[in-house]
PDB file of C-alpha atoms and ligand atoms in Angstrom:
ATOM      1  CA  MET A   1      51.310 161.697 105.833  1.00  0.00           C
ATOM      2  CA  PRO A   2      47.932 160.504 107.174  1.00  0.00           C
ATOM      3  CA  GLU A   3      45.764 158.791 104.591  1.00  0.00           C
ATOM      4  CA  ALA A   4      42.266 160.333 104.329  1.00  0.00           C
ATOM      5  CA  MET A   5      39.582 157.641 104.410  1.00  0.00           C
ATOM      6  CA  LEU A   6      36.453 159.781 104.635  1.00  0.00           C
ATOM      7  CA  GLU A   7      36.167 163.367 103.439  1.00  0.00           C
ATOM      8  CA  LEU A   8      33.175 165.667 103.717  1.00  0.00           C
ATOM      9  CA  GLU A   9      33.512 168.824 101.706  1.00  0.00           C
ATOM     10  CA  LYS A  10      31.167 171.777 102.263  1.00  0.00           C
ATOM     11  CA  LEU A  11      28.135 169.625 102.850  1.00  0.00           C
ATOM     12  CA  ASN A  12      24.753 171.386 103.015  1.00  0.00           C
ATOM     13  CA  ILE A  13      21.626 169.608 104.202  1.00  0.00           C
ATOM     14  CA  TYR A  14      18.119 170.969 104.581  1.00  0.00           C
ATOM     15  CA  TYR A  15      14.944 169.659 106.213  1.00  0.00           C
ATOM     16  CA  GLY A  16      12.430 171.907 104.466  1.00  0.00           C
ATOM     17  CA  ASN A  17      13.469 175.402 105.541  1.00  0.00           C
ATOM     18  CA  ILE A  18      15.819 174.197 108.276  1.00  0.00           C
ATOM     19  CA  HIS A  19      19.436 174.440 107.161  1.00  0.00           C
ATOM     20  CA  ALA A  20      20.639 171.517 109.309  1.00  0.00           C
ATOM     21  CA  LEU A  21      24.252 171.288 108.007  1.00  0.00           C
ATOM     22  CA  GLN A  22      26.020 174.383 106.730  1.00  0.00           C
ATOM     23  CA  ASP A  23      29.209 173.930 104.716  1.00  0.00           C
ATOM     24  CA  VAL A  24      30.347 171.048 106.914  1.00  0.00           C
ATOM     25  CA  SER A  25      33.830 169.825 106.001  1.00  0.00           C
ATOM     26  CA  LEU A  26      35.694 167.156 107.886  1.00  0.00           C
ATOM     27  CA  THR A  27      38.230 164.396 107.365  1.00  0.00           C
ATOM     28  CA  VAL A  28      38.695 161.026 109.033  1.00  0.00           C
ATOM     29  CA  ASN A  29      42.050 159.399 108.403  1.00  0.00           C
ATOM     30  CA  LYS A  30      42.590 155.671 108.114  1.00  0.00           C
ATOM     31  CA  GLY A  31      42.919 154.084 111.565  1.00  0.00           C
ATOM     32  CA  GLU A  32      41.704 157.094 113.503  1.00  0.00           C
ATOM     33  CA  MET A  33      38.898 157.485 116.011  1.00  0.00           C
ATOM     34  CA  VAL A  34      37.328 160.867 115.361  1.00  0.00           C
ATOM     35  CA  ALA A  35      34.466 162.359 117.369  1.00  0.00           C
ATOM     36  CA  ILE A  36      31.836 164.928 116.526  1.00  0.00           C
ATOM     37  CA  ILE A  37      30.611 166.639 119.657  1.00  0.00           C
ATOM     38  CA  GLY A  38      27.829 169.172 120.046  1.00  0.00           C
ATOM     39  CA  ALA A  39      24.572 169.910 121.829  1.00  0.00           C
ATOM     40  CA  ASN A  40      21.166 168.498 121.106  1.00  0.00           C
ATOM     41  CA  GLY A  41      20.081 169.469 117.601  1.00  0.00           C
ATOM     42  CA  ALA A  42      23.556 170.577 116.447  1.00  0.00           C
ATOM     43  CA  GLY A  43      23.403 168.256 113.432  1.00  0.00           C
ATOM     44  CA  LYS A  44      25.443 165.268 114.592  1.00  0.00           C
ATOM     45  CA  THR A  45      22.912 162.596 113.657  1.00  0.00           C
ATOM     46  CA  THR A  46      22.276 164.361 110.352  1.00  0.00           C
ATOM     47  CA  THR A  47      25.998 164.190 109.524  1.00  0.00           C
ATOM     48  CA  LEU A  48      26.098 160.403 110.002  1.00  0.00           C
ATOM     49  CA  ALA A  49      22.823 159.933 108.120  1.00  0.00           C
ATOM     50  CA  ALA A  50      24.260 161.886 105.188  1.00  0.00           C
ATOM     51  CA  ILE A  51      27.383 159.684 105.086  1.00  0.00           C
ATOM     52  CA  SER A  52      25.205 156.530 105.063  1.00  0.00           C
ATOM     53  CA  GLY A  53      23.057 157.863 102.244  1.00  0.00           C
ATOM     54  CA  LEU A  54      19.937 158.070 104.423  1.00  0.00           C
ATOM     55  CA  ILE A  55      19.627 161.813 103.731  1.00  0.00           C
ATOM     56  CA  GLN A  56      20.567 163.557 100.498  1.00  0.00           C
ATOM     57  CA  SER A  57      22.637 166.730 100.544  1.00  0.00           C
ATOM     58  CA  LYS A  58      21.743 169.825  98.580  1.00  0.00           C
ATOM     59  CA  SER A  59      25.387 170.554  97.835  1.00  0.00           C
ATOM     60  CA  GLY A  60      28.834 169.383  98.822  1.00  0.00           C
ATOM     61  CA  LYS A  61      30.757 166.152  98.453  1.00  0.00           C
ATOM     62  CA  ILE A  62      31.326 162.950 100.423  1.00  0.00           C
ATOM     63  CA  ARG A  63      34.311 160.783  99.474  1.00  0.00           C
ATOM     64  CA  PHE A  64      35.186 157.383 100.926  1.00  0.00           C
ATOM     65  CA  GLU A  65      38.549 155.883  99.987  1.00  0.00           C
ATOM     66  CA  ASN A  66      38.729 158.362  97.107  1.00  0.00           C
ATOM     67  CA  GLN A  67      35.346 157.303  95.664  1.00  0.00           C
ATOM     68  CA  ASP A  68      32.580 159.883  95.413  1.00  0.00           C
ATOM     69  CA  ILE A  69      29.676 158.436  97.431  1.00  0.00           C
ATOM     70  CA  THR A  70      27.663 161.676  97.721  1.00  0.00           C
ATOM     71  CA  HIS A  71      24.667 160.254  95.880  1.00  0.00           C
ATOM     72  CA  ALA A  72      25.284 156.534  96.285  1.00  0.00           C
ATOM     73  CA  PRO A  73      22.402 154.437  97.664  1.00  0.00           C
ATOM     74  CA  THR A  74      22.755 153.076 101.207  1.00  0.00           C
ATOM     75  CA  HIS A  75      23.223 149.398 100.209  1.00  0.00           C
ATOM     76  CA  GLN A  76      26.142 150.403  97.984  1.00  0.00           C
ATOM     77  CA  ILE A  77      27.663 152.477 100.795  1.00  0.00           C
ATOM     78  CA  VAL A  78      27.404 149.467 103.139  1.00  0.00           C
ATOM     79  CA  SER A  79      29.023 147.160 100.614  1.00  0.00           C
ATOM     80  CA  SER A  80      31.799 149.696 100.023  1.00  0.00           C
ATOM     81  CA  GLY A  81      32.807 149.236 103.694  1.00  0.00           C
ATOM     82  CA  ILE A  82      30.850 151.667 105.887  1.00  0.00           C
ATOM     83  CA  SER A  83      28.565 150.523 108.683  1.00  0.00           C
ATOM     84  CA  HIS A  84      26.304 152.729 110.806  1.00  0.00           C
ATOM     85  CA  VAL A  85      25.157 152.045 114.377  1.00  0.00           C
ATOM     86  CA  PRO A  86      22.200 154.408 114.572  1.00  0.00           C
ATOM     87  CA  GLU A  87      20.999 156.414 117.534  1.00  0.00           C
ATOM     88  CA  GLY A  88      18.469 154.508 119.642  1.00  0.00           C
ATOM     89  CA  ARG A  89      20.049 151.185 118.575  1.00  0.00           C
ATOM     90  CA  GLN A  90      17.305 150.058 116.168  1.00  0.00           C
ATOM     91  CA  ILE A  91      17.871 146.349 116.452  1.00  0.00           C
ATOM     92  CA  PHE A  92      15.280 143.854 115.174  1.00  0.00           C
ATOM     93  CA  SER A  93      13.484 143.568 118.492  1.00  0.00           C
ATOM     94  CA  SER A  94      11.285 140.559 117.671  1.00  0.00           C
ATOM     95  CA  LEU A  95      14.257 138.459 116.485  1.00  0.00           C
ATOM     96  CA  SER A  96      16.795 136.663 118.652  1.00  0.00           C
ATOM     97  CA  VAL A  97      20.283 137.933 119.422  1.00  0.00           C
ATOM     98  CA  ALA A  98      21.814 135.322 117.076  1.00  0.00           C
ATOM     99  CA  GLU A  99      19.423 136.264 114.249  1.00  0.00           C
ATOM    100  CA  ASN A 100      20.315 139.945 114.644  1.00  0.00           C
ATOM    101  CA  ILE A 101      24.020 139.084 114.487  1.00  0.00           C
ATOM    102  CA  ARG A 102      23.502 136.927 111.385  1.00  0.00           C
ATOM    103  CA  LEU A 103      21.491 139.655 109.658  1.00  0.00           C
ATOM    104  CA  GLY A 104      24.416 142.045 110.064  1.00  0.00           C
ATOM    105  CA  ALA A 105      26.258 139.878 107.545  1.00  0.00           C
ATOM    106  CA  TYR A 106      23.439 139.803 104.969  1.00  0.00           C
ATOM    107  CA  GLN A 107      25.662 141.136 102.187  1.00  0.00           C
ATOM    108  CA  ARG A 108      28.486 138.665 102.836  1.00  0.00           C
ATOM    109  CA  ARG A 109      28.961 135.232 101.282  1.00  0.00           C
ATOM    110  CA  ASP A 110      32.129 134.091 103.095  1.00  0.00           C
ATOM    111  CA  GLN A 111      30.530 131.608 105.515  1.00  0.00           C
ATOM    112  CA  LYS A 112      33.803 130.900 107.300  1.00  0.00           C
ATOM    113  CA  GLY A 113      34.546 134.609 107.860  1.00  0.00           C
ATOM    114  CA  ILE A 114      30.982 135.207 109.028  1.00  0.00           C
ATOM    115  CA  GLN A 115      31.272 132.436 111.619  1.00  0.00           C
ATOM    116  CA  GLU A 116      34.680 133.688 112.781  1.00  0.00           C
ATOM    117  CA  ASP A 117      33.389 137.243 113.159  1.00  0.00           C
ATOM    118  CA  ALA A 118      30.288 136.069 115.060  1.00  0.00           C
ATOM    119  CA  ASN A 119      32.566 134.152 117.454  1.00  0.00           C
ATOM    120  CA  TRP A 120      34.785 137.212 117.785  1.00  0.00           C
ATOM    121  CA  ILE A 121      31.763 139.408 118.651  1.00  0.00           C
ATOM    122  CA  TYR A 122      30.576 136.860 121.215  1.00  0.00           C
ATOM    123  CA  SER A 123      34.045 136.944 122.769  1.00  0.00           C
ATOM    124  CA  LEU A 124      33.956 140.759 122.921  1.00  0.00           C
ATOM    125  CA  PHE A 125      30.472 140.709 124.448  1.00  0.00           C
ATOM    126  CA  PRO A 126      30.143 137.408 126.367  1.00  0.00           C
ATOM    127  CA  VAL A 127      26.704 138.462 127.631  1.00  0.00           C
ATOM    128  CA  LEU A 128      25.435 138.288 124.032  1.00  0.00           C
ATOM    129  CA  LYS A 129      26.766 134.753 123.751  1.00  0.00           C
ATOM    130  CA  ASP A 130      24.902 133.753 126.920  1.00  0.00           C
ATOM    131  CA  ARG A 131      21.745 135.301 125.500  1.00  0.00           C
ATOM    132  CA  ARG A 132      22.061 134.077 121.897  1.00  0.00           C
ATOM    133  CA  SER A 133      18.535 132.709 121.763  1.00  0.00           C
ATOM    134  CA  GLN A 134      16.888 135.539 123.714  1.00  0.00           C
ATOM    135  CA  ILE A 135      14.498 137.876 121.862  1.00  0.00           C
ATOM    136  CA  ALA A 136      16.445 141.111 121.336  1.00  0.00           C
ATOM    137  CA  GLY A 137      13.614 143.393 122.469  1.00  0.00           C
ATOM    138  CA  THR A 138      13.848 141.894 125.975  1.00  0.00           C
ATOM    139  CA  LEU A 139      17.548 142.772 126.448  1.00  0.00           C
ATOM    140  CA  SER A 140      18.606 145.656 128.709  1.00  0.00           C
ATOM    141  CA  GLY A 141      19.530 148.993 127.106  1.00  0.00           C
ATOM    142  CA  GLY A 142      23.245 148.268 127.435  1.00  0.00           C
ATOM    143  CA  GLU A 143      22.904 144.795 125.909  1.00  0.00           C
ATOM    144  CA  GLN A 144      20.889 146.259 123.019  1.00  0.00           C
ATOM    145  CA  GLN A 145      23.689 148.759 122.378  1.00  0.00           C
ATOM    146  CA  MET A 146      26.213 145.892 122.389  1.00  0.00           C
ATOM    147  CA  LEU A 147      24.020 143.980 119.950  1.00  0.00           C
ATOM    148  CA  ALA A 148      23.662 147.020 117.674  1.00  0.00           C
ATOM    149  CA  ILE A 149      27.456 147.377 117.569  1.00  0.00           C
ATOM    150  CA  GLY A 150      27.932 143.630 117.070  1.00  0.00           C
ATOM    151  CA  ARG A 151      25.441 143.536 114.228  1.00  0.00           C
ATOM    152  CA  SER A 152      27.166 146.459 112.486  1.00  0.00           C
ATOM    153  CA  VAL A 153      30.572 144.864 112.856  1.00  0.00           C
ATOM    154  CA  MET A 154      29.207 141.720 111.141  1.00  0.00           C
ATOM    155  CA  SER A 155      29.186 143.578 107.821  1.00  0.00           C
ATOM    156  CA  ASN A 156      32.993 143.662 108.169  1.00  0.00           C
ATOM    157  CA  PRO A 157      33.288 147.444 107.756  1.00  0.00           C
ATOM    158  CA  ARG A 158      36.470 149.470 107.409  1.00  0.00           C
ATOM    159  CA  LEU A 159      34.661 152.569 108.728  1.00  0.00           C
ATOM    160  CA  LEU A 160      32.223 152.356 111.632  1.00  0.00           C
ATOM    161  CA  LEU A 161      29.805 155.237 112.303  1.00  0.00           C
ATOM    162  CA  LEU A 162      28.612 155.287 115.919  1.00  0.00           C
ATOM    163  CA  ASP A 163      25.730 157.535 116.963  1.00  0.00           C
ATOM    164  CA  GLU A 164      25.680 158.234 120.719  1.00  0.00           C
ATOM    165  CA  PRO A 165      26.834 154.821 121.945  1.00  0.00           C
ATOM    166  CA  SER A 166      26.770 156.039 125.573  1.00  0.00           C
ATOM    167  CA  MET A 167      23.239 157.433 125.506  1.00  0.00           C
ATOM    168  CA  GLY A 168      21.155 156.507 128.540  1.00  0.00           C
ATOM    169  CA  LEU A 169      23.624 153.916 129.836  1.00  0.00           C
ATOM    170  CA  ALA A 170      25.179 153.511 133.288  1.00  0.00           C
ATOM    171  CA  PRO A 171      28.868 154.534 133.575  1.00  0.00           C
ATOM    172  CA  LEU A 172      30.103 150.955 133.984  1.00  0.00           C
ATOM    173  CA  ILE A 173      28.324 149.830 130.805  1.00  0.00           C
ATOM    174  CA  VAL A 174      29.637 152.872 128.933  1.00  0.00           C
ATOM    175  CA  GLU A 175      33.147 151.896 130.014  1.00  0.00           C
ATOM    176  CA  LEU A 176      32.653 148.341 128.783  1.00  0.00           C
ATOM    177  CA  ILE A 177      31.298 149.501 125.423  1.00  0.00           C
ATOM    178  CA  PHE A 178      34.167 151.932 124.878  1.00  0.00           C
ATOM    179  CA  ASP A 179      36.614 149.219 125.804  1.00  0.00           C
ATOM    180  CA  VAL A 180      35.203 147.178 122.909  1.00  0.00           C
ATOM    181  CA  ILE A 181      35.216 150.207 120.578  1.00  0.00           C
ATOM    182  CA  ASN A 182      38.933 150.554 121.353  1.00  0.00           C
ATOM    183  CA  GLN A 183      39.477 146.882 120.526  1.00  0.00           C
ATOM    184  CA  LEU A 184      37.742 147.433 117.174  1.00  0.00           C
ATOM    185  CA  LYS A 185      40.114 150.307 116.545  1.00  0.00           C
ATOM    186  CA  GLU A 186      43.113 148.168 117.467  1.00  0.00           C
ATOM    187  CA  ARG A 187      41.921 145.611 114.957  1.00  0.00           C
ATOM    188  CA  GLY A 188      42.207 148.306 112.290  1.00  0.00           C
ATOM    189  CA  MET A 189      38.705 149.723 112.109  1.00  0.00           C
ATOM    190  CA  THR A 190      38.392 153.466 111.557  1.00  0.00           C
ATOM    191  CA  ILE A 191      35.735 155.075 113.747  1.00  0.00           C
ATOM    192  CA  LEU A 192      33.608 158.195 113.480  1.00  0.00           C
ATOM    193  CA  LEU A 193      31.782 158.739 116.722  1.00  0.00           C
ATOM    194  CA  VAL A 194      28.985 161.177 117.538  1.00  0.00           C
ATOM    195  CA  GLU A 195      28.496 162.040 121.205  1.00  0.00           C
ATOM    196  CA  GLN A 196      26.616 164.499 123.342  1.00  0.00           C
ATOM    197  CA  ASN A 197      28.816 163.330 126.208  1.00  0.00           C
ATOM    198  CA  ALA A 198      31.809 165.475 125.237  1.00  0.00           C
ATOM    199  CA  TYR A 199      34.000 164.306 128.073  1.00  0.00           C
ATOM    200  CA  GLN A 200      33.537 160.665 127.096  1.00  0.00           C
ATOM    201  CA  ALA A 201      34.188 161.423 123.435  1.00  0.00           C
ATOM    202  CA  LEU A 202      37.306 163.518 124.041  1.00  0.00           C
ATOM    203  CA  SER A 203      38.762 160.991 126.446  1.00  0.00           C
ATOM    204  CA  GLN A 204      38.541 158.291 123.739  1.00  0.00           C
ATOM    205  CA  ALA A 205      38.973 159.914 120.321  1.00  0.00           C
ATOM    206  CA  ASP A 206      42.198 160.979 118.625  1.00  0.00           C
ATOM    207  CA  ARG A 207      40.635 164.133 117.211  1.00  0.00           C
ATOM    208  CA  ALA A 208      37.269 165.864 117.341  1.00  0.00           C
ATOM    209  CA  TYR A 209      35.076 168.392 115.573  1.00  0.00           C
ATOM    210  CA  VAL A 210      32.714 170.682 117.462  1.00  0.00           C
ATOM    211  CA  LEU A 211      29.394 171.154 115.719  1.00  0.00           C
ATOM    212  CA  GLU A 212      27.217 174.117 116.682  1.00  0.00           C
ATOM    213  CA  THR A 213      23.839 174.725 115.024  1.00  0.00           C
ATOM    214  CA  GLY A 214      24.906 173.006 111.825  1.00  0.00           C
ATOM    215  CA  ARG A 215      28.401 174.466 111.527  1.00  0.00           C
ATOM    216  CA  ILE A 216      31.842 173.179 112.472  1.00  0.00           C
ATOM    217  CA  LYS A 217      32.969 175.643 115.063  1.00  0.00           C
ATOM    218  CA  LEU A 218      36.304 174.167 116.091  1.00  0.00           C
ATOM    219  CA  SER A 219      38.428 171.109 115.523  1.00  0.00           C
ATOM    220  CA  GLY A 220      41.620 169.701 116.943  1.00  0.00           C
ATOM    221  CA  THR A 221      43.190 166.827 118.776  1.00  0.00           C
ATOM    222  CA  SER A 222      41.203 165.673 121.777  1.00  0.00           C
ATOM    223  CA  SER A 223      43.817 167.017 124.181  1.00  0.00           C
ATOM    224  CA  GLU A 224      43.785 170.438 122.489  1.00  0.00           C
ATOM    225  CA  LEU A 225      40.011 170.562 122.847  1.00  0.00           C
ATOM    226  CA  ILE A 226      39.982 169.296 126.443  1.00  0.00           C
ATOM    227  CA  ASN A 227      42.382 172.114 127.335  1.00  0.00           C
ATOM    228  CA  ASN A 228      40.442 174.759 125.417  1.00  0.00           C
ATOM    229  CA  GLU A 229      38.699 177.130 127.854  1.00  0.00           C
ATOM    230  CA  GLU A 230      35.732 177.738 125.581  1.00  0.00           C
ATOM    231  CA  ILE A 231      35.151 173.990 125.218  1.00  0.00           C
ATOM    232  CA  GLN A 232      35.547 173.482 128.946  1.00  0.00           C
ATOM    233  CA  LYS A 233      32.879 176.104 129.641  1.00  0.00           C
ATOM    234  CA  ALA A 234      30.444 175.041 126.944  1.00  0.00           C
ATOM    235  CA  TYR A 235      30.779 171.256 126.979  1.00  0.00           C
ATOM    236  CA  LEU A 236      32.765 169.998 129.946  1.00  0.00           C
ATOM    237  CA  GLY A 237      30.965 171.806 132.740  1.00  0.00           C
ATOM    238  CA  GLY A 238      34.086 173.584 133.903  1.00  0.00           C
TER     239      GLY A 238
HETATM  240  P1  ATP B 301      20.494 164.883 118.849  1.00  0.00           P
HETATM  241  O1  ATP B 301      21.613 164.602 119.751  1.00  0.00           O
HETATM  242  O2  ATP B 301      19.285 165.425 119.548  1.00  0.00           O
HETATM  243  O3  ATP B 301      20.161 163.785 117.895  1.00  0.00           O
HETATM  244  P2  ATP B 301      21.887 166.142 116.702  1.00  0.00           P
HETATM  245  O4  ATP B 301      23.092 166.982 116.942  1.00  0.00           O
HETATM  246  O5  ATP B 301      22.117 164.756 116.278  1.00  0.00           O
HETATM  247  O6  ATP B 301      20.977 166.138 117.982  1.00  0.00           O
HETATM  248  P3  ATP B 301      20.186 166.366 114.417  1.00  0.00           P
HETATM  249  O7  ATP B 301      19.272 165.305 114.898  1.00  0.00           O
HETATM  250  O8  ATP B 301      21.118 166.061 113.340  1.00  0.00           O
HETATM  251  O9  ATP B 301      21.004 166.923 115.657  1.00  0.00           O
HETATM  252  O10 ATP B 301      19.306 167.644 114.036  1.00  0.00           O
HETATM  253  C1  ATP B 301      19.845 168.825 113.436  1.00  0.00           C
HETATM  254  C2  ATP B 301      18.711 169.824 113.171  1.00  0.00           C
HETATM  255  O11 ATP B 301      17.832 169.307 112.178  1.00  0.00           O
HETATM  256  C3  ATP B 301      17.843 170.129 114.377  1.00  0.00           C
HETATM  257  O12 ATP B 301      17.448 171.475 114.304  1.00  0.00           O
HETATM  258  C4  ATP B 301      16.658 169.208 114.185  1.00  0.00           C
HETATM  259  O13 ATP B 301      15.519 169.730 114.813  1.00  0.00           O
HETATM  260  C5  ATP B 301      16.508 169.183 112.687  1.00  0.00           C
HETATM  261  N1  ATP B 301      15.970 167.891 112.201  1.00  0.00           N
HETATM  262  C6  ATP B 301      16.511 166.676 112.378  1.00  0.00           C
HETATM  263  N2  ATP B 301      15.784 165.711 111.778  1.00  0.00           N
HETATM  264  C7  ATP B 301      14.740 166.352 111.190  1.00  0.00           C
HETATM  265  C8  ATP B 301      13.625 165.925 110.412  1.00  0.00           C
HETATM  266  N3  ATP B 301      13.462 164.640 110.090  1.00  0.00           N
HETATM  267  N4  ATP B 301      12.755 166.877 110.008  1.00  0.00           N
HETATM  268  C9  ATP B 301      12.923 168.164 110.312  1.00  0.00           C
HETATM  269  N5  ATP B 301      13.964 168.634 111.028  1.00  0.00           N
HETATM  270  C10 ATP B 301      14.848 167.758 111.479  1.00  0.00           C
END
């Protein structure tokens, strides 16, 4: 039996009159990589923001490892083991690479573990090691995405939320980043990934949910969805 790590149950979110998420229910099991795919404005970013406590829901429940976190504040959600790599990276652009990495661990006290994880991140992304003292705002888009992921991983999360990691990046860089995401998964991290690039998401994730104008329209294993004619027409250009 798969062990549910994250459960969203009939979540409803509004921005004023806009009903951005409508009865959204989904489950991420321990050890899985799950994707949410959907067009621009479907509600993908809103779903991740709700899990991180950045947006409050009007109704519905969010459970993480059997704890109700629906109304928990963000810092508590981070310390419970969830880390969010937001859309557009949002690194501290006037600080160095090394300072950004260190800040990712701001809630931790285990100096030895922090150092080991920083070394591990530098081994996953050697370019960040080479640029440790460079000001983050001067990195390329791909390097900033690597740094955003590295910084999130420094909080030692059990669940990583990734918002559009491939956005605006060249195919080779996307490949490199997903290679690292797979290594995080192999190390035991559970991953919830939001992507507009449906092909990329379905070629990496174990399962996926299709979000259309705030509702879950379909869900299944990635191979079921890749072979679904409707999905092929709507999202895979075929
Ligand atoms: P994108 O890929 O463009 O980020 P998305 O699937 O992540 O799209 P959301 O950003 O979650 O979609 O937006 C869902 C809906 O909520 C859209 O109709 C959007 O216009 C609306 N929305 C999002 N943020 C706000 C906000 N701060 N205020 C008002 N409406 C918003």
